[in-house]
Amino acid sequence: MIKFAIYGKGGIGKSTLSSNLSAAFAKRGLTVMQIGCDPKADSTSLLCPKEKITTVLDLVRSGKPFTLQDMVKESTAGVLCVEAGGPVPGLGCAGRGIINALESLENKGAYEVYKPDVVIYDVLGDVVCGGFTMPMRKGYADKVYIVTSGEKMAIYAAANIAMAIDNFKKRDYAKLGGIILNCRGVENEEENATTLAKDFETNVAAIIPRSPLFEKAEAAGKTVVEMFPDSDICEKLLKLADRIVADFEK
């Protein structure tokens, strides 16, 4: 099973990329599960635009028994979607939702029942502490891919995430799989991403160009992979999916 987490600064396009990658893996004939680990619970909104997924934390908070099928919804692209959820605003710990989601999926035998070939954890990366590190821990993601643009704050957040991964080496947590550059059209963007990758002895796994196709697909409630299957952007996403599969086969 290929298990990896995507981290990145909020607003960097991390969830859009995760959903498109999930659709790309599904297009390759793989069974994919995407687990949204953001309190906003919007990771899978492009995959399930017509159905608001009940978060795991909401199911836990209800105090009522719930099933695996209550947590997992299949998208039109064939992706199995889960949202961890978050606390009531101003109350509780956001990281707790991630812990509850991953433990609940495990306890109810999600991986045995659905047998996913690929599991993607989409994680808010502005903070790398507590429950937000849960997907990095042993038994969950084996690699972390960091999404960044060339903008200063995005690079800064990406460097913090990379440092956290480096600090967790002795605990046998997930390893850094590479940097994914989600272009914003700023000056020296590719150079900034390359420098970041070199600083942490990794590579730029993919460069995703800025494209209006993302906005057009989002407006229609779809991924680029589903809506524009013949586009250059779709081809780059498919190549990134293939690259990740190859990384795990090494």
PDB file of C-alpha atoms in Angstrom:
ATOM      1  CA  MET A   1       0.000   0.000   0.000  1.00  0.00           C
ATOM      2  CA  ILE A   2       1.310   3.463  -0.944  1.00  0.00           C
ATOM      3  CA  LYS A   3       0.721   5.824   1.984  1.00  0.00           C
ATOM      4  CA  PHE A   4       1.860   9.449   1.873  1.00  0.00           C
ATOM      5  CA  ALA A   5       0.947  12.818   3.327  1.00  0.00           C
ATOM      6  CA  ILE A   6       0.783  16.168   1.591  1.00  0.00           C
ATOM      7  CA  TYR A   7       1.668  19.119   3.810  1.00  0.00           C
ATOM      8  CA  GLY A   8       1.838  22.800   2.980  1.00  0.00           C
ATOM      9  CA  LYS A   9       0.913  26.295   4.038  1.00  0.00           C
ATOM     10  CA  GLY A  10      -2.798  27.057   4.164  1.00  0.00           C
ATOM     11  CA  GLY A  11      -4.053  28.502   0.881  1.00  0.00           C
ATOM     12  CA  ILE A  12      -1.189  27.107  -1.178  1.00  0.00           C
ATOM     13  CA  GLY A  13      -3.474  24.819  -3.209  1.00  0.00           C
ATOM     14  CA  LYS A  14      -2.643  21.713  -1.230  1.00  0.00           C
ATOM     15  CA  SER A  15      -6.182  20.290  -1.171  1.00  0.00           C
ATOM     16  CA  THR A  16      -6.738  21.069  -4.848  1.00  0.00           C
ATOM     17  CA  LEU A  17      -3.519  19.245  -5.650  1.00  0.00           C
ATOM     18  CA  SER A  18      -4.426  16.328  -3.345  1.00  0.00           C
ATOM     19  CA  SER A  19      -7.840  15.901  -4.990  1.00  0.00           C
ATOM     20  CA  ASN A  20      -6.367  16.066  -8.481  1.00  0.00           C
ATOM     21  CA  LEU A  21      -3.683  13.561  -7.519  1.00  0.00           C
ATOM     22  CA  SER A  22      -6.348  11.247  -6.102  1.00  0.00           C
ATOM     23  CA  ALA A  23      -8.254  11.496  -9.375  1.00  0.00           C
ATOM     24  CA  ALA A  24      -4.999  10.847 -11.285  1.00  0.00           C
ATOM     25  CA  PHE A  25      -4.290   7.676  -9.304  1.00  0.00           C
ATOM     26  CA  ALA A  26      -7.890   6.549  -9.844  1.00  0.00           C
ATOM     27  CA  LYS A  27      -7.496   7.211 -13.582  1.00  0.00           C
ATOM     28  CA  ARG A  28      -4.504   4.849 -13.492  1.00  0.00           C
ATOM     29  CA  GLY A  29      -6.830   2.153 -12.158  1.00  0.00           C
ATOM     30  CA  LEU A  30      -5.770   2.331  -8.497  1.00  0.00           C
ATOM     31  CA  THR A  31      -8.092   2.326  -5.477  1.00  0.00           C
ATOM     32  CA  VAL A  32      -7.496   5.613  -3.657  1.00  0.00           C
ATOM     33  CA  MET A  33      -8.496   6.887  -0.221  1.00  0.00           C
ATOM     34  CA  GLN A  34      -8.062  10.606   0.532  1.00  0.00           C
ATOM     35  CA  ILE A  35      -8.199  11.617   4.192  1.00  0.00           C
ATOM     36  CA  GLY A  36      -8.693  15.333   4.802  1.00  0.00           C
ATOM     37  CA  CYS A  37      -6.811  16.387   7.928  1.00  0.00           C
ATOM     38  CA  ASP A  38      -7.836  20.048   7.996  1.00  0.00           C
ATOM     39  CA  PRO A  39     -10.348  21.440  10.534  1.00  0.00           C
ATOM     40  CA  LYS A  40     -12.194  23.194   7.670  1.00  0.00           C
ATOM     41  CA  ALA A  41     -13.137  19.745   6.323  1.00  0.00           C
ATOM     42  CA  ASP A  42     -12.894  20.887   2.700  1.00  0.00           C
ATOM     43  CA  SER A  43     -10.133  18.612   1.428  1.00  0.00           C
ATOM     44  CA  THR A  44     -12.469  16.446  -0.648  1.00  0.00           C
ATOM     45  CA  SER A  45     -14.929  19.150  -1.738  1.00  0.00           C
ATOM     46  CA  LEU A  46     -13.845  18.873  -5.395  1.00  0.00           C
ATOM     47  CA  LEU A  47     -14.300  15.113  -5.313  1.00  0.00           C
ATOM     48  CA  CYS A  48     -17.703  15.189  -3.584  1.00  0.00           C
ATOM     49  CA  PRO A  49     -19.123  18.629  -4.497  1.00  0.00           C
ATOM     50  CA  LYS A  50     -22.790  17.672  -4.145  1.00  0.00           C
ATOM     51  CA  GLU A  51     -22.544  15.937  -0.784  1.00  0.00           C
ATOM     52  CA  LYS A  52     -21.173  17.424   2.412  1.00  0.00           C
ATOM     53  CA  ILE A  53     -19.249  14.633   4.093  1.00  0.00           C
ATOM     54  CA  THR A  54     -20.001  14.148   7.790  1.00  0.00           C
ATOM     55  CA  THR A  55     -16.686  14.485   9.570  1.00  0.00           C
ATOM     56  CA  VAL A  56     -15.329  11.790  11.845  1.00  0.00           C
ATOM     57  CA  LEU A  57     -15.165  14.253  14.727  1.00  0.00           C
ATOM     58  CA  ASP A  58     -18.865  15.126  14.254  1.00  0.00           C
ATOM     59  CA  LEU A  59     -19.718  11.413  14.299  1.00  0.00           C
ATOM     60  CA  VAL A  60     -17.706  10.953  17.509  1.00  0.00           C
ATOM     61  CA  ARG A  61     -19.267  14.039  19.096  1.00  0.00           C
ATOM     62  CA  SER A  62     -22.798  12.799  18.323  1.00  0.00           C
ATOM     63  CA  GLY A  63     -22.345  10.033  20.890  1.00  0.00           C
ATOM     64  CA  LYS A  64     -24.244   7.645  18.614  1.00  0.00           C
ATOM     65  CA  PRO A  65     -22.845   4.434  17.121  1.00  0.00           C
ATOM     66  CA  PHE A  66     -21.528   4.897  13.595  1.00  0.00           C
ATOM     67  CA  THR A  67     -20.267   2.615  10.870  1.00  0.00           C
ATOM     68  CA  LEU A  68     -17.332   2.678   8.506  1.00  0.00           C
ATOM     69  CA  GLN A  69     -19.720   3.637   5.710  1.00  0.00           C
ATOM     70  CA  ASP A  70     -20.773   6.713   7.729  1.00  0.00           C
ATOM     71  CA  MET A  71     -17.158   7.927   7.573  1.00  0.00           C
ATOM     72  CA  VAL A  72     -16.194   6.994   4.016  1.00  0.00           C
ATOM     73  CA  LYS A  73     -17.921   8.319   0.876  1.00  0.00           C
ATOM     74  CA  GLU A  74     -16.988   7.371  -2.683  1.00  0.00           C
ATOM     75  CA  SER A  75     -16.637  10.189  -5.222  1.00  0.00           C
ATOM     76  CA  THR A  76     -17.673  10.165  -8.882  1.00  0.00           C
ATOM     77  CA  ALA A  77     -13.980   9.716  -9.726  1.00  0.00           C
ATOM     78  CA  GLY A  78     -13.947   6.549  -7.620  1.00  0.00           C
ATOM     79  CA  VAL A  79     -11.975   8.064  -4.744  1.00  0.00           C
ATOM     80  CA  LEU A  80     -12.815   7.042  -1.161  1.00  0.00           C
ATOM     81  CA  CYS A  81     -13.184  10.299   0.780  1.00  0.00           C
ATOM     82  CA  VAL A  82     -12.840  10.933   4.529  1.00  0.00           C
ATOM     83  CA  GLU A  83     -12.849  14.229   6.455  1.00  0.00           C
ATOM     84  CA  ALA A  84     -11.365  14.318   9.959  1.00  0.00           C
ATOM     85  CA  GLY A  85     -13.068  17.585  10.893  1.00  0.00           C
ATOM     86  CA  GLY A  86     -12.279  19.963  13.708  1.00  0.00           C
ATOM     87  CA  PRO A  87     -13.558  21.314  17.027  1.00  0.00           C
ATOM     88  CA  VAL A  88     -16.350  23.781  17.594  1.00  0.00           C
ATOM     89  CA  PRO A  89     -14.720  27.181  16.796  1.00  0.00           C
ATOM     90  CA  GLY A  90     -12.936  28.481  19.860  1.00  0.00           C
ATOM     91  CA  LEU A  91     -13.186  25.187  21.715  1.00  0.00           C
ATOM     92  CA  GLY A  92     -11.014  22.093  21.752  1.00  0.00           C
ATOM     93  CA  CYS A  93      -7.953  20.981  19.808  1.00  0.00           C
ATOM     94  CA  ALA A  94      -7.933  20.800  16.004  1.00  0.00           C
ATOM     95  CA  GLY A  95      -5.290  18.101  16.083  1.00  0.00           C
ATOM     96  CA  ARG A  96      -7.653  15.875  18.041  1.00  0.00           C
ATOM     97  CA  GLY A  97      -9.867  15.520  14.983  1.00  0.00           C
ATOM     98  CA  ILE A  98      -6.984  14.015  13.025  1.00  0.00           C
ATOM     99  CA  ILE A  99      -6.184  11.578  15.821  1.00  0.00           C
ATOM    100  CA  ASN A 100      -9.857  10.549  16.106  1.00  0.00           C
ATOM    101  CA  ALA A 101     -10.183  10.065  12.351  1.00  0.00           C
ATOM    102  CA  LEU A 102      -7.110   7.906  11.924  1.00  0.00           C
ATOM    103  CA  GLU A 103      -7.822   5.827  15.013  1.00  0.00           C
ATOM    104  CA  SER A 104     -11.489   5.347  14.029  1.00  0.00           C
ATOM    105  CA  LEU A 105     -10.570   4.256  10.489  1.00  0.00           C
ATOM    106  CA  GLU A 106      -8.065   1.792  11.893  1.00  0.00           C
ATOM    107  CA  ASN A 107     -10.388   0.446  14.595  1.00  0.00           C
ATOM    108  CA  LYS A 108     -13.200  -0.150  12.096  1.00  0.00           C
ATOM    109  CA  GLY A 109     -10.885  -1.944   9.670  1.00  0.00           C
ATOM    110  CA  ALA A 110     -11.065   0.589   6.829  1.00  0.00           C
ATOM    111  CA  TYR A 111      -7.871  -0.574   5.158  1.00  0.00           C
ATOM    112  CA  GLU A 112      -8.887  -4.231   5.307  1.00  0.00           C
ATOM    113  CA  VAL A 113     -12.411  -3.546   3.992  1.00  0.00           C
ATOM    114  CA  TYR A 114     -11.584  -1.112   1.172  1.00  0.00           C
ATOM    115  CA  LYS A 115      -8.064  -2.389   0.408  1.00  0.00           C
ATOM    116  CA  PRO A 116      -6.800   0.921  -1.003  1.00  0.00           C
ATOM    117  CA  ASP A 117      -3.728   0.878  -3.217  1.00  0.00           C
ATOM    118  CA  VAL A 118      -3.023   4.514  -2.308  1.00  0.00           C
ATOM    119  CA  VAL A 119      -3.809   6.505   0.845  1.00  0.00           C
ATOM    120  CA  ILE A 120      -3.321  10.290   0.758  1.00  0.00           C
ATOM    121  CA  TYR A 121      -3.382  12.345   3.952  1.00  0.00           C
ATOM    122  CA  ASP A 122      -4.051  16.023   3.169  1.00  0.00           C
ATOM    123  CA  VAL A 123      -2.696  17.947   6.158  1.00  0.00           C
ATOM    124  CA  LEU A 124      -2.691  21.625   7.101  1.00  0.00           C
ATOM    125  CA  GLY A 125       0.988  22.481   7.420  1.00  0.00           C
ATOM    126  CA  ASP A 126       1.077  25.905   9.080  1.00  0.00           C
ATOM    127  CA  VAL A 127       1.526  24.089  12.387  1.00  0.00           C
ATOM    128  CA  VAL A 128       3.533  20.891  12.770  1.00  0.00           C
ATOM    129  CA  CYS A 129       2.706  19.772  16.289  1.00  0.00           C
ATOM    130  CA  GLY A 130       0.369  17.505  18.241  1.00  0.00           C
ATOM    131  CA  GLY A 131      -2.298  15.844  16.144  1.00  0.00           C
ATOM    132  CA  PHE A 132      -1.018  17.498  12.975  1.00  0.00           C
ATOM    133  CA  THR A 133       2.034  15.221  13.097  1.00  0.00           C
ATOM    134  CA  MET A 134      -0.180  12.127  13.444  1.00  0.00           C
ATOM    135  CA  PRO A 135      -0.072  11.246   9.707  1.00  0.00           C
ATOM    136  CA  MET A 136       3.745  11.281   9.884  1.00  0.00           C
ATOM    137  CA  ARG A 137       3.851   8.680  12.623  1.00  0.00           C
ATOM    138  CA  LYS A 138       4.841   5.062  12.117  1.00  0.00           C
ATOM    139  CA  GLY A 139       2.049   2.996  10.616  1.00  0.00           C
ATOM    140  CA  TYR A 140       0.449   5.878   8.723  1.00  0.00           C
ATOM    141  CA  ALA A 141       2.220   7.829   5.950  1.00  0.00           C
ATOM    142  CA  ASP A 142       5.601   6.519   4.828  1.00  0.00           C
ATOM    143  CA  LYS A 143       6.532   9.689   2.945  1.00  0.00           C
ATOM    144  CA  VAL A 144       5.664  13.387   3.069  1.00  0.00           C
ATOM    145  CA  TYR A 145       5.489  15.615   0.002  1.00  0.00           C
ATOM    146  CA  ILE A 146       5.524  19.346   0.714  1.00  0.00           C
ATOM    147  CA  VAL A 147       3.566  21.720  -1.520  1.00  0.00           C
ATOM    148  CA  THR A 148       4.929  25.237  -1.878  1.00  0.00           C
ATOM    149  CA  SER A 149       5.023  28.165  -4.250  1.00  0.00           C
ATOM    150  CA  GLY A 150       8.072  30.406  -4.620  1.00  0.00           C
ATOM    151  CA  GLU A 151       6.556  33.007  -2.292  1.00  0.00           C
ATOM    152  CA  LYS A 152       8.484  33.860   0.859  1.00  0.00           C
ATOM    153  CA  MET A 153       5.881  32.728   3.415  1.00  0.00           C
ATOM    154  CA  ALA A 154       5.155  29.497   1.530  1.00  0.00           C
ATOM    155  CA  ILE A 155       8.875  28.669   1.388  1.00  0.00           C
ATOM    156  CA  TYR A 156       9.190  29.543   5.096  1.00  0.00           C
ATOM    157  CA  ALA A 157       6.308  27.207   6.015  1.00  0.00           C
ATOM    158  CA  ALA A 158       7.718  24.464   3.777  1.00  0.00           C
ATOM    159  CA  ALA A 159      11.117  24.765   5.471  1.00  0.00           C
ATOM    160  CA  ASN A 160       9.466  24.419   8.906  1.00  0.00           C
ATOM    161  CA  ILE A 161       7.694  21.252   7.787  1.00  0.00           C
ATOM    162  CA  ALA A 162      10.923  19.840   6.343  1.00  0.00           C
ATOM    163  CA  MET A 163      12.718  20.601   9.628  1.00  0.00           C
ATOM    164  CA  ALA A 164       9.998  18.773  11.566  1.00  0.00           C
ATOM    165  CA  ILE A 165      10.407  15.719   9.334  1.00  0.00           C
ATOM    166  CA  ASP A 166      14.170  15.883   9.834  1.00  0.00           C
ATOM    167  CA  ASN A 167      13.744  16.116  13.610  1.00  0.00           C
ATOM    168  CA  PHE A 168      11.521  13.014  13.584  1.00  0.00           C
ATOM    169  CA  LYS A 169      14.110  10.802  11.875  1.00  0.00           C
ATOM    170  CA  LYS A 170      15.081   9.078  15.120  1.00  0.00           C
ATOM    171  CA  ARG A 171      11.444   8.164  15.776  1.00  0.00           C
ATOM    172  CA  ASP A 172      11.147   6.281  12.477  1.00  0.00           C
ATOM    173  CA  TYR A 173       8.434   8.645  11.222  1.00  0.00           C
ATOM    174  CA  ALA A 174       7.660   9.397   7.555  1.00  0.00           C
ATOM    175  CA  LYS A 175      10.531  10.480   5.327  1.00  0.00           C
ATOM    176  CA  LEU A 176      10.561  13.523   3.056  1.00  0.00           C
ATOM    177  CA  GLY A 177       9.548  12.421  -0.444  1.00  0.00           C
ATOM    178  CA  GLY A 178      10.149  15.739  -2.171  1.00  0.00           C
ATOM    179  CA  ILE A 179       8.918  19.249  -2.891  1.00  0.00           C
ATOM    180  CA  ILE A 180       5.957  19.939  -5.191  1.00  0.00           C
ATOM    181  CA  LEU A 181       6.103  23.430  -6.680  1.00  0.00           C
ATOM    182  CA  ASN A 182       2.610  24.837  -7.248  1.00  0.00           C
ATOM    183  CA  CYS A 183       3.470  27.895  -9.310  1.00  0.00           C
ATOM    184  CA  ARG A 184       2.050  31.334  -8.515  1.00  0.00           C
ATOM    185  CA  GLY A 185       4.053  33.276 -11.114  1.00  0.00           C
ATOM    186  CA  VAL A 186       6.379  35.042  -8.682  1.00  0.00           C
ATOM    187  CA  GLU A 187       9.957  35.964  -9.523  1.00  0.00           C
ATOM    188  CA  ASN A 188      12.629  33.225  -9.202  1.00  0.00           C
ATOM    189  CA  GLU A 189       9.963  30.674  -8.277  1.00  0.00           C
ATOM    190  CA  GLU A 190      11.706  27.557  -9.581  1.00  0.00           C
ATOM    191  CA  GLU A 191      15.058  28.683  -8.177  1.00  0.00           C
ATOM    192  CA  ASN A 192      13.541  29.209  -4.716  1.00  0.00           C
ATOM    193  CA  ALA A 193      11.975  25.736  -4.728  1.00  0.00           C
ATOM    194  CA  THR A 194      15.213  24.147  -5.957  1.00  0.00           C
ATOM    195  CA  THR A 195      17.208  25.876  -3.225  1.00  0.00           C
ATOM    196  CA  LEU A 196      14.737  24.654  -0.602  1.00  0.00           C
ATOM    197  CA  ALA A 197      15.006  21.099  -1.926  1.00  0.00           C
ATOM    198  CA  LYS A 198      18.816  21.211  -1.865  1.00  0.00           C
ATOM    199  CA  ASP A 199      18.820  22.568   1.701  1.00  0.00           C
ATOM    200  CA  PHE A 200      16.999  19.421   2.827  1.00  0.00           C
ATOM    201  CA  GLU A 201      18.757  16.996   0.489  1.00  0.00           C
ATOM    202  CA  THR A 202      15.639  16.205  -1.495  1.00  0.00           C
ATOM    203  CA  ASN A 203      14.283  17.026  -4.944  1.00  0.00           C
ATOM    204  CA  VAL A 204      11.542  18.959  -6.692  1.00  0.00           C
ATOM    205  CA  ALA A 205       9.185  16.083  -7.505  1.00  0.00           C
ATOM    206  CA  ALA A 206       6.985  18.146  -9.831  1.00  0.00           C
ATOM    207  CA  ILE A 207       6.402  21.657 -11.122  1.00  0.00           C
ATOM    208  CA  ILE A 208       2.708  22.385 -11.593  1.00  0.00           C
ATOM    209  CA  PRO A 209       2.258  25.497 -13.767  1.00  0.00           C
ATOM    210  CA  ARG A 210      -0.235  28.206 -12.916  1.00  0.00           C
ATOM    211  CA  SER A 211      -3.304  27.548 -15.056  1.00  0.00           C
ATOM    212  CA  PRO A 212      -6.859  28.914 -15.411  1.00  0.00           C
ATOM    213  CA  LEU A 213      -8.025  25.326 -15.851  1.00  0.00           C
ATOM    214  CA  PHE A 214      -7.889  24.842 -12.067  1.00  0.00           C
ATOM    215  CA  GLU A 215     -10.333  27.715 -11.524  1.00  0.00           C
ATOM    216  CA  LYS A 216     -12.618  26.520 -14.341  1.00  0.00           C
ATOM    217  CA  ALA A 217     -12.689  22.987 -12.946  1.00  0.00           C
ATOM    218  CA  GLU A 218     -13.284  24.212  -9.376  1.00  0.00           C
ATOM    219  CA  ALA A 219     -16.178  26.413 -10.564  1.00  0.00           C
ATOM    220  CA  ALA A 220     -17.750  23.265 -12.025  1.00  0.00           C
ATOM    221  CA  GLY A 221     -17.051  21.276  -8.837  1.00  0.00           C
ATOM    222  CA  LYS A 222     -14.572  18.962 -10.530  1.00  0.00           C
ATOM    223  CA  THR A 223     -10.891  18.173 -10.669  1.00  0.00           C
ATOM    224  CA  VAL A 224      -8.823  19.125 -13.724  1.00  0.00           C
ATOM    225  CA  VAL A 225      -8.142  15.416 -14.235  1.00  0.00           C
ATOM    226  CA  GLU A 226     -11.870  14.741 -14.633  1.00  0.00           C
ATOM    227  CA  MET A 227     -12.864  17.877 -16.551  1.00  0.00           C
ATOM    228  CA  PHE A 228      -9.818  18.418 -18.774  1.00  0.00           C
ATOM    229  CA  PRO A 229      -8.367  14.920 -19.287  1.00  0.00           C
ATOM    230  CA  ASP A 230      -6.523  15.926 -22.478  1.00  0.00           C
ATOM    231  CA  SER A 231      -4.841  19.015 -21.021  1.00  0.00           C
ATOM    232  CA  ASP A 232      -1.134  19.504 -20.346  1.00  0.00           C
ATOM    233  CA  ILE A 233      -1.959  20.061 -16.660  1.00  0.00           C
ATOM    234  CA  CYS A 234      -3.704  16.687 -16.440  1.00  0.00           C
ATOM    235  CA  GLU A 235      -0.656  15.072 -18.045  1.00  0.00           C
ATOM    236  CA  LYS A 236       1.634  16.662 -15.433  1.00  0.00           C
ATOM    237  CA  LEU A 237      -0.605  15.410 -12.617  1.00  0.00           C
ATOM    238  CA  LEU A 238      -0.603  11.897 -14.077  1.00  0.00           C
ATOM    239  CA  LYS A 239       3.191  12.030 -14.327  1.00  0.00           C
ATOM    240  CA  LEU A 240       3.410  13.137 -10.684  1.00  0.00           C
ATOM    241  CA  ALA A 241       1.186  10.185  -9.695  1.00  0.00           C
ATOM    242  CA  ASP A 242       3.490   7.880 -11.656  1.00  0.00           C
ATOM    243  CA  ARG A 243       6.532   9.482 -10.038  1.00  0.00           C
ATOM    244  CA  ILE A 244       5.147   8.836  -6.547  1.00  0.00           C
ATOM    245  CA  VAL A 245       4.423   5.200  -7.404  1.00  0.00           C
ATOM    246  CA  ALA A 246       8.009   4.882  -8.673  1.00  0.00           C
ATOM    247  CA  ASP A 247       9.334   6.483  -5.444  1.00  0.00           C
ATOM    248  CA  PHE A 248       7.658   3.744  -3.418  1.00  0.00           C
ATOM    249  CA  GLU A 249       9.014   1.003  -5.655  1.00  0.00           C
ATOM    250  CA  LYS A 250      12.643   2.000  -5.052  1.00  0.00           C
TER     251      LYS A 250
END
